[in-house]
């Protein structure tokens, strides 16, 4: 059984993951109408991934005897001054999500809920990867600067972007 405190914290994370999906969906739409097909496809995939993260939490809460709650979401920002601003907001949001996951881990340890702690380790590793991807993208955008040709190539290549992190890299 999951405690009421952990259930509430997990339900808050469910809302955060759902809002993440919406934020990235809004980013995908913005990029698509700007003609950035690669970026929009990347963001649509990110939106889907965040929804999967939410559903994983929903199932976990329900399986542990709690009740996953689906709540109202804040409307995401739908316009950006530039592709750089959009990805800066993405990075900032991923840092926020990491902080939220870390708080969940802290609560699970305080309550000696080792099943939840173990379950959350996947999210900890996932956030390391999410932040690394966002940081890599920002580095590339900063290299491009205002070069339209560079933006064209970036838009074409982003769908194939892979970032290996210490958390995801398995030893040989």
Short mmCIF file of C-alpha atoms in Angstrom, two decimals:
data_model
loop_
_atom_site.label_atom_id
_atom_site.label_comp_id
_atom_site.label_asym_id
_atom_site.label_seq_id
_atom_site.Cartn_x
_atom_site.Cartn_y
_atom_site.Cartn_z
CA UNK A 1 0.00 0.00 0.00
CA UNK A 2 1.11 3.50 -0.82
CA UNK A 3 0.72 6.12 1.93
CA UNK A 4 -1.55 9.13 1.43
CA UNK A 5 1.49 11.43 1.43
CA UNK A 6 3.24 9.42 -1.31
CA UNK A 7 -0.02 9.08 -3.25
CA UNK A 8 -0.48 12.87 -3.20
CA UNK A 9 3.14 13.45 -4.27
CA UNK A 10 2.83 10.91 -7.10
CA UNK A 11 -0.44 12.48 -8.24
CA UNK A 12 1.32 15.83 -8.36
CA UNK A 13 3.99 14.24 -10.56
CA UNK A 14 1.26 12.80 -12.79
CA UNK A 15 0.03 16.37 -13.34
CA UNK A 16 3.59 17.58 -14.04
CA UNK A 17 4.16 14.84 -16.63
CA UNK A 18 0.80 15.62 -18.28
CA UNK A 19 1.68 19.32 -18.39
CA UNK A 20 5.08 18.41 -19.86
CA UNK A 21 3.31 16.55 -22.65
CA UNK A 22 1.13 19.60 -23.32
CA UNK A 23 4.10 21.99 -23.23
CA UNK A 24 5.97 19.91 -25.79
CA UNK A 25 2.85 19.54 -27.94
CA UNK A 26 2.52 23.34 -28.00
CA UNK A 27 6.21 23.59 -28.96
CA UNK A 28 5.65 21.05 -31.76
CA UNK A 29 2.75 23.09 -33.12
CA UNK A 30 4.76 26.33 -33.00
CA UNK A 31 7.70 24.73 -34.81
CA UNK A 32 5.43 23.13 -37.40
CA UNK A 33 3.80 26.42 -38.41
CA UNK A 34 7.28 27.97 -38.65
CA UNK A 35 8.26 25.33 -41.23
CA UNK A 36 10.58 23.46 -38.87
CA UNK A 37 9.41 19.95 -39.67
CA UNK A 38 12.32 18.18 -37.96
CA UNK A 39 11.92 20.16 -34.75
CA UNK A 40 8.15 19.66 -34.77
CA UNK A 41 8.51 15.90 -35.24
CA UNK A 42 11.09 15.80 -32.44
CA UNK A 43 8.73 17.73 -30.14
CA UNK A 44 5.71 15.56 -31.06
CA UNK A 45 7.80 12.53 -30.04
CA UNK A 46 8.82 14.28 -26.79
CA UNK A 47 5.16 15.00 -26.06
CA UNK A 48 4.27 11.33 -26.57
CA UNK A 49 7.15 10.27 -24.32
CA UNK A 50 5.98 12.55 -21.50
CA UNK A 51 2.48 11.08 -21.77
CA UNK A 52 4.02 7.61 -21.42
CA UNK A 53 5.84 8.80 -18.29
CA UNK A 54 2.51 10.00 -16.91
CA UNK A 55 0.76 6.71 -17.69
CA UNK A 56 3.55 4.74 -16.01
CA UNK A 57 2.94 6.76 -12.83
CA UNK A 58 -0.84 6.32 -13.11
CA UNK A 59 -0.47 2.54 -13.31
CA UNK A 60 1.99 2.47 -10.42
CA UNK A 61 -0.28 4.47 -8.09
CA UNK A 62 -3.28 2.31 -8.90
CA UNK A 63 -1.31 -0.95 -8.59
CA UNK A 64 -0.06 0.10 -5.14
CA UNK A 65 -3.60 0.57 -3.81
CA UNK A 66 -3.80 4.31 -4.37
CA UNK A 67 -6.01 6.25 -6.73
CA UNK A 68 -4.34 8.10 -9.58
CA UNK A 69 -6.03 11.42 -10.15
CA UNK A 70 -6.22 13.24 -13.44
CA UNK A 71 -6.36 16.95 -12.80
CA UNK A 72 -6.81 20.16 -14.71
CA UNK A 73 -3.69 21.38 -16.50
CA UNK A 74 -2.24 24.85 -16.91
CA UNK A 75 -2.33 26.06 -20.50
CA UNK A 76 1.18 26.04 -21.99
CA UNK A 77 2.89 28.94 -23.71
CA UNK A 78 2.13 28.67 -27.43
CA UNK A 79 4.46 31.27 -28.92
CA UNK A 80 8.20 31.81 -28.77
CA UNK A 81 10.49 34.58 -30.01
CA UNK A 82 12.93 32.07 -31.48
CA UNK A 83 13.91 28.44 -31.65
CA UNK A 84 16.59 29.22 -29.07
CA UNK A 85 14.03 30.60 -26.62
CA UNK A 86 11.85 27.54 -27.14
CA UNK A 87 14.70 25.15 -26.32
CA UNK A 88 15.80 27.29 -23.35
CA UNK A 89 12.28 26.88 -21.96
CA UNK A 90 12.47 23.15 -22.66
CA UNK A 91 15.75 22.90 -20.74
CA UNK A 92 14.40 24.95 -17.81
CA UNK A 93 11.32 22.73 -17.70
CA UNK A 94 13.42 19.56 -17.64
CA UNK A 95 15.43 20.96 -14.71
CA UNK A 96 12.12 21.65 -12.92
CA UNK A 97 10.94 18.07 -13.59
CA UNK A 98 14.25 16.71 -12.26
CA UNK A 99 13.80 18.72 -9.06
CA UNK A 100 10.29 17.34 -8.68
CA UNK A 101 11.47 13.75 -9.18
CA UNK A 102 14.26 14.32 -6.64
CA UNK A 103 11.69 15.56 -4.12
CA UNK A 104 9.62 12.42 -4.73
CA UNK A 105 12.69 10.26 -4.08
CA UNK A 106 13.32 12.19 -0.87
CA UNK A 107 9.75 11.66 0.33
CA UNK A 108 9.90 7.94 -0.48
CA UNK A 109 13.08 7.59 1.59
CA UNK A 110 11.63 9.58 4.49
CA UNK A 111 8.64 7.25 4.55
CA UNK A 112 10.79 4.14 4.05
CA UNK A 113 8.74 3.27 0.95
CA UNK A 114 11.44 1.34 -0.86
CA UNK A 115 9.12 0.03 -3.56
CA UNK A 116 8.35 3.60 -4.64
CA UNK A 117 12.00 4.55 -4.25
CA UNK A 118 13.01 1.69 -6.53
CA UNK A 119 10.30 2.58 -9.07
CA UNK A 120 11.47 6.21 -9.15
CA UNK A 121 15.05 5.30 -10.05
CA UNK A 122 13.95 4.90 -13.67
CA UNK A 123 12.71 8.51 -13.61
CA UNK A 124 15.98 9.72 -12.05
CA UNK A 125 17.98 8.14 -14.89
CA UNK A 126 15.48 9.40 -17.48
CA UNK A 127 15.86 12.98 -16.24
CA UNK A 128 19.64 12.81 -16.54
CA UNK A 129 19.11 11.91 -20.19
CA UNK A 130 16.40 14.54 -20.75
CA UNK A 131 18.58 17.33 -19.37
CA UNK A 132 21.58 16.14 -21.40
CA UNK A 133 19.54 16.13 -24.62
CA UNK A 134 18.21 19.64 -23.94
CA UNK A 135 21.71 20.92 -23.10
CA UNK A 136 23.14 19.33 -26.28
CA UNK A 137 20.43 20.95 -28.41
CA UNK A 138 21.08 24.35 -26.84
CA UNK A 139 24.81 23.96 -27.48
CA UNK A 140 24.09 23.24 -31.15
CA UNK A 141 21.69 26.18 -31.44
CA UNK A 142 24.29 28.47 -29.87
CA UNK A 143 26.86 27.26 -32.43
CA UNK A 144 24.43 27.98 -35.26
CA UNK A 145 23.65 31.50 -34.08
CA UNK A 146 21.67 33.37 -36.76
CA UNK A 147 22.89 31.22 -39.65
CA UNK A 148 19.79 30.16 -41.65
CA UNK A 149 21.71 27.38 -43.38
CA UNK A 150 22.77 26.03 -40.01
CA UNK A 151 19.17 26.13 -38.80
CA UNK A 152 18.09 24.25 -41.91
CA UNK A 153 20.65 21.50 -41.25
CA UNK A 154 19.79 21.42 -37.53
CA UNK A 155 16.09 21.05 -38.36
CA UNK A 156 16.90 18.18 -40.71
CA UNK A 157 19.21 16.42 -38.25
CA UNK A 158 17.38 16.82 -34.91
CA UNK A 159 15.11 13.83 -35.48
CA UNK A 160 18.19 11.58 -35.43
CA UNK A 161 19.79 13.21 -32.38
CA UNK A 162 21.14 10.71 -29.89
CA UNK A 163 22.82 11.54 -26.62
CA UNK A 164 24.51 8.90 -24.49
CA UNK A 165 24.75 9.67 -20.79
CA UNK A 166 26.44 7.93 -17.90
CA UNK A 167 22.97 6.88 -16.68
CA UNK A 168 22.05 5.23 -19.98
CA UNK A 169 25.47 3.98 -21.08
CA UNK A 170 25.91 0.34 -20.18
CA UNK A 171 29.45 -0.90 -19.54
CA UNK A 172 30.93 -3.27 -22.12
#
